[in-house]
Amino acid sequence: MTAPAYQLPPAGEPLLRVSHVSYSFGTGEARTQVLFDNDLEVMPGELVIMSGPSGSGKTTLLTLIGGLRGIQDGEVEIWDGLLGTYHKLRGLDEAGLVQTRRLIGFIFQRHNLFDSLRATQNVRIARELFPPTPDNETRIQDLLSYLGLSQRVGYKPQELSGGQRQRVAIARALINNPKLVLADEPTAALDANSGLAVITLLQHLARTRDPNELARLVGKPGGHSDSGQLTPEQAAALPNLARQKGTTSLIVTHDARTMNRADRIVHMERGKIVSNVVVAERLFVTEGLRHCAFFAAILPEQQQAIADGVSVGIHPDLPARCADPVRRAGRLETFKPGATILREGDPVTDDSKFYLIRRGRVRVDRATTDGDRAVAELGPKDFFGDRALVTNEPRSATVTAIEPVEVYTVGREIFQRYEATSRPFIERIRAVYGQS
Ligand SMILES: Nc1ncnc2c1ncn2[C@@H]1O[C@H](COP(=O)(O)OP(=O)(O)OP(=O)(O)O)[C@@H](O)[C@H]1O
């Protein structure tokens, strides 16, 4: 019998969806609510870091997602690509939960290795839950050796250091190519090389990466294995270890080195997800804003805050959707070909916006001082609509979508905020835009 083929979730749908999840410990007077109405969607192949102060509820949320605790309020749905359906965890019986947990690779602090088993056996026993493949044994050895344990495969847990045990637990979590990895501080006990190896493997399990990205992480042959770089052998082993792409990882960590490698950073405070930033989108918007004279003139941290507010929760590989409140805070608008985005002569109102093109091309058509018309085309990373918001004069051009267009928008209120707070600032800016 051949294994059923894995299907991805329907286009644009997440692999994991958390909706309105709240949670309390204890009962009666001792009842304490620790999670408050959380929403989160994680797309296939995303590497998401969850950060936040101690006690903010990260571990509790992770255990709910993993089906290790019963859901009290809200829902958690996990895509099962073999059944082609979502498992809804709320109210699921133990058999259903066991089935769901088999989709997940858990990397938690308490590793629960079997004390009587050697490193290889601890990994093999997880592999035995699934149908064997001809390369079972080589894969186990390759994974352990990639994680720097080739000299330790025959050791039992008590003969290993904390970091080595953690690496065996990681090998065990990843040996079955889970489509969802849930990890709680996976790199906390690890040296620099092992931490980097783990996060790089998760990145490569997620999707094909730019080879240059990997090349930058690799040290010289024979270099020190704890140099904070990968050895050439580790880099060479990656393609084979990460043949099956599409692994989604949700990682709780305080480790700044790990955070730099995330696709998205979700931040929790006091039981609530308070920010949800897609790193590539934030970078795109920040760079785009900095090319505009108005935003270039404000402080970098203010630019960053505006970029975060604009791009929050938007995923780089997918069209914009507004599924949860965190995403709704994102300001992405779409226009069909032929649609007018701005019209020459329209007055500035409270609804007026600045536009940064994310995808597609627009035509800009405006009257020139000599009575002619000037036409230009703009594309991704170009922007328009700032001048009228600074000068409060009517729109000076008509902007039309040539193709399907996605634009990030910044509302007029941001411009007014600076006008209200800093007179000299706005005068300087108006001078740049040709107004006294
Ligand atoms: N079993 C439990 N019984 C009662 N309260 C608990 C229990 N587990 C956690 N809590 C409380 O729930 C809140 C959230 O804890 P949680 O461990 O989820 O936070 P965290 O963000 O993961 O913290 P850390 O980074 O320190 O691991 C904390 O106030 C904690 O004291």
Short mmCIF file of C-alpha atoms and ligand atoms in Angstrom, two decimals:
data_model
loop_
_atom_site.label_atom_id
_atom_site.label_comp_id
_atom_site.label_asym_id
_atom_site.label_seq_id
_atom_site.Cartn_x
_atom_site.Cartn_y
_atom_site.Cartn_z
CA MET A 1 0.00 0.00 0.00
CA THR A 2 1.43 3.38 -0.91
CA ALA A 3 1.15 6.28 1.50
CA PRO A 4 -1.56 8.79 0.54
CA ALA A 5 -0.20 11.96 -1.07
CA TYR A 6 0.14 15.04 1.08
CA GLN A 7 -2.08 17.95 0.05
CA LEU A 8 -1.48 21.55 0.99
CA PRO A 9 -4.35 23.53 2.52
CA PRO A 10 -6.59 25.28 -0.05
CA ALA A 11 -4.86 28.32 -1.60
CA GLY A 12 -4.50 31.16 0.87
CA GLU A 13 -5.59 29.06 3.84
CA PRO A 14 -3.31 28.56 6.84
CA LEU A 15 -1.80 25.35 8.15
CA LEU A 16 -2.66 26.44 11.67
CA ARG A 17 -5.49 28.70 12.76
CA VAL A 18 -6.01 29.91 16.31
CA SER A 19 -9.31 31.74 16.80
CA HIS A 20 -10.42 33.58 19.92
CA VAL A 21 -8.41 31.39 22.27
CA SER A 22 -8.61 32.25 25.96
CA TYR A 23 -7.45 30.07 28.82
CA SER A 24 -7.64 29.99 32.62
CA PHE A 25 -5.82 27.88 35.18
CA GLY A 26 -7.56 26.74 38.37
CA THR A 27 -11.20 26.84 39.35
CA GLY A 28 -13.46 28.91 41.58
CA GLU A 29 -11.67 31.64 43.48
CA ALA A 30 -8.27 30.30 42.41
CA ARG A 31 -9.16 30.66 38.75
CA THR A 32 -6.69 32.86 36.89
CA GLN A 33 -7.10 33.80 33.27
CA VAL A 34 -3.74 33.71 31.45
CA LEU A 35 -4.78 33.91 27.76
CA PHE A 36 -7.16 36.50 26.37
CA ASP A 37 -8.87 36.13 22.99
CA ASN A 38 -5.90 35.23 20.79
CA ASP A 39 -5.99 34.93 17.01
CA LEU A 40 -3.17 33.67 14.85
CA GLU A 41 -2.82 32.13 11.42
CA VAL A 42 0.36 30.41 10.30
CA MET A 43 0.87 29.63 6.63
CA PRO A 44 2.48 26.45 5.26
CA GLY A 45 6.25 26.76 5.24
CA GLU A 46 6.42 29.72 7.60
CA LEU A 47 8.92 29.95 10.42
CA VAL A 48 7.24 31.93 13.17
CA ILE A 49 8.91 33.07 16.36
CA MET A 50 6.81 33.79 19.41
CA SER A 51 8.45 36.21 21.81
CA GLY A 52 7.32 38.02 24.93
CA PRO A 53 8.15 38.44 28.60
CA SER A 54 8.21 35.53 31.01
CA GLY A 55 4.69 34.59 32.05
CA SER A 56 3.02 36.21 29.06
CA GLY A 57 1.41 32.91 28.06
CA LYS A 58 3.58 31.65 25.20
CA THR A 59 4.03 28.13 26.53
CA THR A 60 0.38 27.84 27.48
CA LEU A 61 -0.67 28.84 23.95
CA LEU A 62 1.84 26.41 22.43
CA THR A 63 0.55 23.50 24.52
CA LEU A 64 -3.04 24.31 23.52
CA ILE A 65 -2.01 24.34 19.85
CA GLY A 66 -0.26 21.01 20.31
CA GLY A 67 -3.33 19.39 21.83
CA LEU A 68 -1.50 18.90 25.13
CA ARG A 69 -4.15 20.87 27.03
CA GLY A 70 -7.89 21.00 26.46
CA ILE A 71 -9.27 24.09 24.76
CA GLN A 72 -11.68 26.04 26.97
CA ASP A 73 -12.59 28.98 24.76
CA GLY A 74 -12.09 29.53 21.05
CA GLU A 75 -10.75 27.03 18.56
CA VAL A 76 -7.48 25.66 17.20
CA GLU A 77 -7.48 24.09 13.74
CA ILE A 78 -4.57 22.16 12.29
CA TRP A 79 -4.44 21.10 8.66
CA ASP A 80 -4.06 17.37 8.06
CA GLY A 81 -2.62 17.06 4.57
CA LEU A 82 -3.16 13.29 4.39
CA LEU A 83 -6.85 13.52 5.21
CA GLY A 84 -7.23 16.83 3.36
CA THR A 85 -9.09 18.42 6.24
CA TYR A 86 -8.61 20.48 9.41
CA HIS A 87 -8.58 18.90 12.85
CA LYS A 88 -10.60 21.10 15.19
CA LEU A 89 -9.07 20.57 18.60
CA ARG A 90 -11.88 21.85 20.78
CA GLY A 91 -13.78 18.95 22.25
CA LEU A 92 -11.70 16.38 20.36
CA ASP A 93 -11.55 13.01 22.15
CA GLU A 94 -8.24 11.44 23.18
CA ALA A 95 -8.04 9.30 20.01
CA GLY A 96 -8.51 12.42 17.88
CA LEU A 97 -5.90 14.29 19.88
CA VAL A 98 -3.40 11.45 19.44
CA GLN A 99 -4.02 11.56 15.69
CA THR A 100 -3.47 15.32 15.66
CA ARG A 101 -0.30 15.10 17.75
CA ARG A 102 1.16 12.70 15.20
CA LEU A 103 1.19 15.57 12.72
CA ILE A 104 3.36 17.61 15.05
CA GLY A 105 7.04 17.50 15.97
CA PHE A 106 7.35 18.70 19.57
CA ILE A 107 10.57 20.20 20.85
CA PHE A 108 9.90 21.05 24.47
CA GLN A 109 12.24 21.74 27.37
CA ARG A 110 11.49 18.52 29.19
CA HIS A 111 12.76 16.20 26.53
CA ASN A 112 11.25 12.94 27.81
CA LEU A 113 13.96 10.78 26.29
CA PHE A 114 13.93 7.14 27.31
CA ASP A 115 16.74 6.72 29.86
CA SER A 116 17.40 3.11 28.93
CA LEU A 117 17.79 3.81 25.23
CA ARG A 118 20.85 5.06 23.36
CA ALA A 119 20.64 8.23 21.25
CA THR A 120 20.00 6.34 18.01
CA GLN A 121 17.34 4.17 19.66
CA ASN A 122 15.57 7.20 21.12
CA VAL A 123 15.22 8.61 17.60
CA ARG A 124 14.40 5.25 15.99
CA ILE A 125 11.52 4.60 18.39
CA ALA A 126 9.77 7.73 17.10
CA ARG A 127 10.41 6.63 13.54
CA GLU A 128 8.78 3.28 14.24
CA LEU A 129 5.41 4.97 14.73
CA PHE A 130 5.34 5.44 10.96
CA PRO A 131 5.79 3.05 8.01
CA PRO A 132 9.49 2.32 7.46
CA THR A 133 11.35 3.64 4.43
CA PRO A 134 14.49 2.07 2.92
CA ASP A 135 16.65 4.98 4.08
CA ASN A 136 15.39 4.95 7.70
CA GLU A 137 18.71 4.16 9.32
CA THR A 138 20.83 6.46 7.19
CA ARG A 139 18.43 9.29 7.84
CA ILE A 140 18.64 8.78 11.61
CA GLN A 141 22.45 8.73 11.46
CA ASP A 142 22.62 11.71 9.10
CA LEU A 143 20.33 13.79 11.28
CA LEU A 144 22.25 12.97 14.48
CA SER A 145 25.53 13.68 12.80
CA TYR A 146 24.26 16.99 11.35
CA LEU A 147 23.34 17.94 14.92
CA GLY A 148 26.93 17.23 16.00
CA LEU A 149 26.19 13.92 17.70
CA SER A 150 28.06 11.48 15.46
CA GLN A 151 30.39 10.60 18.34
CA ARG A 152 27.47 10.20 20.76
CA VAL A 153 24.97 7.97 18.91
CA GLY A 154 25.57 5.06 21.27
CA TYR A 155 25.23 7.08 24.48
CA LYS A 156 22.27 6.97 26.84
CA PRO A 157 20.66 10.23 28.06
CA GLN A 158 22.48 10.29 31.42
CA GLU A 159 25.80 10.07 29.58
CA LEU A 160 24.96 13.16 27.54
CA SER A 161 25.11 16.85 28.46
CA GLY A 162 21.89 18.91 28.61
CA GLY A 163 22.57 20.37 25.17
CA GLN A 164 23.29 16.95 23.68
CA ARG A 165 20.06 15.54 25.12
CA GLN A 166 18.22 18.50 23.65
CA ARG A 167 19.72 17.72 20.24
CA VAL A 168 18.61 14.07 20.46
CA ALA A 169 15.13 15.33 21.29
CA ILE A 170 15.26 17.62 18.26
CA ALA A 171 16.32 14.74 16.00
CA ARG A 172 13.45 12.72 17.39
CA ALA A 173 10.97 15.52 16.75
CA LEU A 174 12.13 15.97 13.14
CA ILE A 175 12.77 12.39 12.04
CA ASN A 176 9.22 11.89 10.74
CA ASN A 177 9.15 15.09 8.64
CA PRO A 178 6.32 16.66 10.61
CA LYS A 179 4.48 19.41 8.77
CA LEU A 180 4.14 21.38 12.00
CA VAL A 181 6.96 21.82 14.51
CA LEU A 182 6.14 23.32 17.90
CA ALA A 183 9.23 24.26 19.85
CA ASP A 184 9.65 25.88 23.27
CA GLU A 185 13.11 27.48 23.62
CA PRO A 186 14.72 24.83 21.37
CA THR A 187 18.10 26.56 21.27
CA ALA A 188 18.30 27.68 24.92
CA ALA A 189 20.62 24.87 26.03
CA LEU A 190 22.63 24.78 22.80
CA ASP A 191 26.05 26.10 21.83
CA ALA A 192 26.26 28.58 18.97
CA ASN A 193 26.91 26.00 16.25
CA SER A 194 24.09 23.67 17.34
CA GLY A 195 21.62 26.52 17.72
CA LEU A 196 22.43 27.72 14.23
CA ALA A 197 22.25 24.17 12.85
CA VAL A 198 18.77 23.66 14.32
CA ILE A 199 17.32 26.91 13.07
CA THR A 200 18.93 26.53 9.63
CA LEU A 201 17.51 23.03 9.29
CA LEU A 202 14.04 24.33 10.18
CA GLN A 203 14.43 27.07 7.57
CA HIS A 204 15.43 24.55 4.91
CA LEU A 205 12.60 22.20 5.87
CA ALA A 206 10.24 25.13 5.37
CA ARG A 207 11.20 25.97 1.79
CA THR A 208 14.02 26.25 -0.71
CA ARG A 209 16.39 29.05 0.28
CA ASP A 210 18.73 31.22 -1.64
CA PRO A 211 22.09 29.34 -1.69
CA ASN A 212 23.93 32.59 -0.91
CA GLU A 213 21.98 32.86 2.32
CA LEU A 214 23.41 29.51 3.40
CA ALA A 215 26.91 30.28 2.11
CA ARG A 216 27.09 33.27 4.46
CA LEU A 217 26.58 30.98 7.48
CA VAL A 218 29.33 28.48 6.71
CA GLY A 219 32.80 28.63 8.28
CA LYS A 220 36.09 27.45 6.80
CA PRO A 221 36.85 23.71 6.43
CA GLY A 222 38.34 22.43 9.67
CA GLY A 223 37.26 25.59 11.49
CA HIS A 224 36.14 25.50 15.10
CA SER A 225 32.74 23.86 15.33
CA ASP A 226 31.64 26.35 17.98
CA SER A 227 32.49 29.40 15.95
CA GLY A 228 28.82 30.30 15.59
CA GLN A 229 28.98 29.10 11.99
CA LEU A 230 28.01 25.89 10.25
CA THR A 231 30.71 23.46 9.22
CA PRO A 232 30.99 22.75 5.48
CA GLU A 233 29.84 19.18 6.27
CA GLN A 234 26.67 20.45 7.92
CA ALA A 235 25.95 22.71 4.95
CA ALA A 236 26.52 19.80 2.56
CA ALA A 237 24.15 17.56 4.53
CA LEU A 238 21.25 20.03 4.48
CA PRO A 239 19.80 19.36 0.99
CA ASN A 240 19.44 15.68 1.74
CA LEU A 241 18.04 16.19 5.24
CA ALA A 242 15.58 18.80 4.05
CA ARG A 243 14.33 17.16 0.86
CA GLN A 244 10.68 17.48 1.88
CA LYS A 245 9.71 21.14 2.10
CA GLY A 246 6.67 22.77 3.61
CA THR A 247 7.42 22.35 7.32
CA THR A 248 5.83 25.08 9.39
CA SER A 249 7.52 25.96 12.67
CA LEU A 250 6.18 27.89 15.62
CA ILE A 251 9.01 28.56 18.03
CA VAL A 252 8.93 30.22 21.42
CA THR A 253 12.29 31.83 22.01
CA HIS A 254 14.16 34.71 23.60
CA ASP A 255 17.21 33.92 21.47
CA ALA A 256 18.01 36.98 19.35
CA ARG A 257 20.06 34.87 16.91
CA THR A 258 16.99 32.78 16.21
CA MET A 259 14.71 35.78 15.91
CA ASN A 260 16.80 37.16 13.06
CA ARG A 261 16.00 34.11 10.99
CA ALA A 262 12.22 34.15 11.40
CA ASP A 263 9.71 34.83 8.65
CA ARG A 264 7.40 36.33 11.19
CA ILE A 265 7.64 37.52 14.78
CA VAL A 266 4.61 37.30 17.01
CA HIS A 267 4.87 39.11 20.31
CA MET A 268 2.79 38.29 23.40
CA GLU A 269 2.16 40.40 26.44
CA ARG A 270 -0.05 39.56 29.42
CA GLY A 271 -1.81 36.71 27.66
CA LYS A 272 -2.44 38.45 24.38
CA ILE A 273 -0.75 38.59 20.99
CA VAL A 274 0.02 42.28 20.66
CA SER A 275 2.03 42.31 17.47
CA ASN A 276 2.45 40.08 14.48
CA VAL A 277 5.12 41.20 12.07
CA VAL A 278 6.18 39.53 8.81
CA VAL A 279 9.87 40.34 8.65
CA ALA A 280 10.16 40.61 4.84
CA GLU A 281 7.08 42.82 4.59
CA ARG A 282 8.23 45.07 7.39
CA LEU A 283 11.56 45.49 5.60
CA PHE A 284 9.83 46.17 2.28
CA VAL A 285 7.60 48.83 3.82
CA THR A 286 10.38 50.42 5.88
CA GLU A 287 12.62 50.73 2.83
CA GLY A 288 9.75 52.00 0.71
CA LEU A 289 8.77 54.66 3.25
CA ARG A 290 12.35 55.88 3.59
CA HIS A 291 12.40 56.88 -0.07
CA CYS A 292 9.58 59.32 0.56
CA ALA A 293 10.74 62.74 1.80
CA PHE A 294 8.07 62.94 4.51
CA PHE A 295 8.93 59.62 6.15
CA ALA A 296 12.66 60.05 5.57
CA ALA A 297 12.46 63.19 7.72
CA ILE A 298 11.06 61.45 10.81
CA LEU A 299 13.03 59.37 13.30
CA PRO A 300 13.93 55.77 12.36
CA GLU A 301 11.94 54.35 15.29
CA GLN A 302 8.90 56.31 14.13
CA GLN A 303 9.40 55.01 10.60
CA GLN A 304 9.59 51.50 12.03
CA ALA A 305 6.43 51.94 14.08
CA ILE A 306 4.53 53.17 11.02
CA ALA A 307 5.91 50.30 8.89
CA ASP A 308 4.86 47.78 11.55
CA GLY A 309 1.38 49.26 11.74
CA VAL A 310 1.04 49.15 7.97
CA SER A 311 2.44 45.70 7.29
CA VAL A 312 1.31 43.85 10.39
CA GLY A 313 0.30 40.24 9.77
CA ILE A 314 0.60 40.35 6.00
CA HIS A 315 2.23 37.32 4.45
CA PRO A 316 4.67 37.80 1.57
CA ASP A 317 3.55 34.84 -0.52
CA LEU A 318 -0.15 35.35 -0.30
CA PRO A 319 -2.73 37.89 -1.39
CA ALA A 320 -3.99 40.16 1.35
CA ARG A 321 -6.75 38.80 3.52
CA CYS A 322 -8.37 40.14 6.63
CA ALA A 323 -9.04 37.02 8.64
CA ASP A 324 -8.15 38.16 12.12
CA PRO A 325 -8.09 41.43 14.03
CA VAL A 326 -4.31 41.58 14.03
CA ARG A 327 -4.28 41.34 10.24
CA ARG A 328 -7.08 43.84 9.91
CA ALA A 329 -4.75 46.41 11.41
CA GLY A 330 -2.66 45.98 8.27
CA ARG A 331 -3.41 48.54 5.61
CA LEU A 332 -3.25 46.72 2.33
CA GLU A 333 -5.66 47.58 -0.48
CA THR A 334 -6.18 45.93 -3.84
CA PHE A 335 -7.28 47.47 -7.14
CA LYS A 336 -8.39 45.80 -10.37
CA PRO A 337 -6.86 46.80 -13.74
CA GLY A 338 -8.43 50.07 -14.87
CA ALA A 339 -9.48 51.15 -11.37
CA THR A 340 -8.78 54.76 -10.42
CA ILE A 341 -6.82 54.99 -7.19
CA LEU A 342 -6.51 58.81 -7.09
CA ARG A 343 -8.19 61.47 -9.21
CA GLU A 344 -6.56 64.74 -10.17
CA GLY A 345 -8.27 67.70 -8.50
CA ASP A 346 -9.86 65.70 -5.66
CA PRO A 347 -9.57 67.59 -2.39
CA VAL A 348 -7.73 66.14 0.59
CA THR A 349 -10.18 64.73 3.16
CA ASP A 350 -9.87 62.72 6.38
CA ASP A 351 -9.98 59.54 4.26
CA SER A 352 -7.06 60.57 2.03
CA LYS A 353 -4.02 58.30 2.04
CA PHE A 354 -0.44 57.83 1.03
CA TYR A 355 0.27 54.78 -1.19
CA LEU A 356 3.26 52.46 -1.44
CA ILE A 357 3.01 49.92 -4.26
CA ARG A 358 3.50 46.34 -3.12
CA ARG A 359 2.57 44.58 -6.36
CA GLY A 360 1.52 45.59 -9.87
CA ARG A 361 1.93 48.77 -11.92
CA VAL A 362 0.01 52.06 -12.08
CA ARG A 363 -0.18 54.93 -14.56
CA VAL A 364 0.22 58.47 -13.25
CA ASP A 365 -1.30 61.14 -15.43
CA ARG A 366 -1.14 64.83 -14.57
CA ALA A 367 -1.29 68.33 -16.07
CA THR A 368 2.05 70.12 -16.32
CA THR A 369 2.60 73.85 -15.88
CA ASP A 370 2.93 74.35 -19.66
CA GLY A 371 -0.58 72.98 -20.22
CA ASP A 372 0.59 69.55 -21.47
CA ARG A 373 0.03 66.20 -19.82
CA ALA A 374 2.72 64.08 -18.28
CA VAL A 375 2.33 60.34 -17.99
CA ALA A 376 4.52 58.03 -15.94
CA GLU A 377 4.38 54.43 -14.79
CA LEU A 378 5.16 53.27 -11.28
CA GLY A 379 5.76 49.76 -9.95
CA PRO A 380 6.65 47.88 -6.76
CA LYS A 381 8.40 49.99 -4.09
CA ASP A 382 7.32 53.22 -5.80
CA PHE A 383 4.96 55.49 -3.89
CA PHE A 384 2.50 58.30 -4.55
CA GLY A 385 -0.02 60.51 -2.83
CA ASP A 386 2.30 62.12 -0.29
CA ARG A 387 2.40 65.65 -1.73
CA ALA A 388 -1.26 66.51 -1.20
CA LEU A 389 -1.15 65.21 2.39
CA VAL A 390 1.74 67.55 3.18
CA THR A 391 0.48 70.63 1.31
CA ASN A 392 -3.27 70.02 1.82
CA GLU A 393 -3.74 71.01 -1.83
CA PRO A 394 -5.98 68.93 -4.15
CA ARG A 395 -4.54 65.82 -5.74
CA SER A 396 -2.19 66.80 -8.56
CA ALA A 397 -2.49 63.60 -10.61
CA THR A 398 -4.78 60.75 -11.56
CA VAL A 399 -3.42 57.31 -10.71
CA THR A 400 -4.90 54.24 -12.42
CA ALA A 401 -4.11 50.56 -11.96
CA ILE A 402 -2.66 49.01 -15.12
CA GLU A 403 -2.53 45.51 -13.65
CA PRO A 404 -3.99 44.02 -10.47
CA VAL A 405 -2.39 46.28 -7.89
CA GLU A 406 -1.73 45.91 -4.16
CA VAL A 407 -0.82 49.04 -2.24
CA TYR A 408 0.09 49.67 1.34
CA THR A 409 -1.61 52.78 2.57
CA VAL A 410 -0.84 55.24 5.34
CA GLY A 411 -3.76 57.36 6.49
CA ARG A 412 -3.77 61.15 6.60
CA GLU A 413 -3.90 61.03 10.41
CA ILE A 414 -0.22 60.05 10.50
CA PHE A 415 0.67 63.16 8.52
CA GLN A 416 -1.55 65.31 10.73
CA ARG A 417 0.01 63.90 13.87
CA TYR A 418 3.38 65.33 12.87
CA GLU A 419 1.83 68.57 11.77
CA ALA A 420 0.25 68.90 15.22
CA THR A 421 3.34 67.97 17.19
CA SER A 422 6.07 69.80 15.35
CA ARG A 423 5.54 73.07 13.56
CA PRO A 424 9.19 73.44 12.50
CA PHE A 425 9.09 69.91 11.16
CA ILE A 426 6.11 70.49 8.94
CA GLU A 427 7.52 73.80 7.72
CA ARG A 428 10.73 72.07 6.73
CA ILE A 429 8.78 69.32 4.99
CA ARG A 430 6.56 71.80 3.15
CA ALA A 431 9.69 73.50 1.88
CA VAL A 432 10.83 70.16 0.47
CA TYR A 433 7.48 69.79 -1.27
CA GLY A 434 7.76 73.28 -2.73
CA GLN A 435 5.49 75.22 -0.38
CA SER A 436 6.42 77.89 2.11
N1 LIG B 1 0.04 24.75 35.53
C1 LIG B 1 -0.20 26.03 35.84
N2 LIG B 1 -1.03 26.36 36.85
C2 LIG B 1 -1.29 27.66 37.15
N3 LIG B 1 -0.76 28.70 36.50
C3 LIG B 1 0.08 28.43 35.49
C4 LIG B 1 0.42 27.10 35.11
N4 LIG B 1 1.27 27.14 34.07
C5 LIG B 1 1.48 28.46 33.81
N5 LIG B 1 0.76 29.23 34.67
C6 LIG B 1 0.71 30.70 34.67
O1 LIG B 1 0.25 31.11 33.40
C7 LIG B 1 0.90 32.30 32.98
C8 LIG B 1 1.52 32.07 31.61
O2 LIG B 1 2.56 31.12 31.72
P1 LIG B 1 3.37 30.58 30.48
O3 LIG B 1 4.31 29.54 30.98
O4 LIG B 1 2.43 30.20 29.40
O5 LIG B 1 4.17 31.89 30.06
P2 LIG B 1 5.46 32.02 29.13
O6 LIG B 1 5.24 33.26 28.35
O7 LIG B 1 5.67 30.76 28.39
O8 LIG B 1 6.62 32.25 30.16
P3 LIG B 1 8.17 31.77 30.11
O9 LIG B 1 8.81 32.58 29.03
O10 LIG B 1 8.66 32.11 31.46
O11 LIG B 1 8.13 30.30 29.83
C9 LIG B 1 1.91 32.62 34.06
O12 LIG B 1 1.36 33.61 34.90
C10 LIG B 1 2.08 31.32 34.81
O13 LIG B 1 2.40 31.57 36.15
#
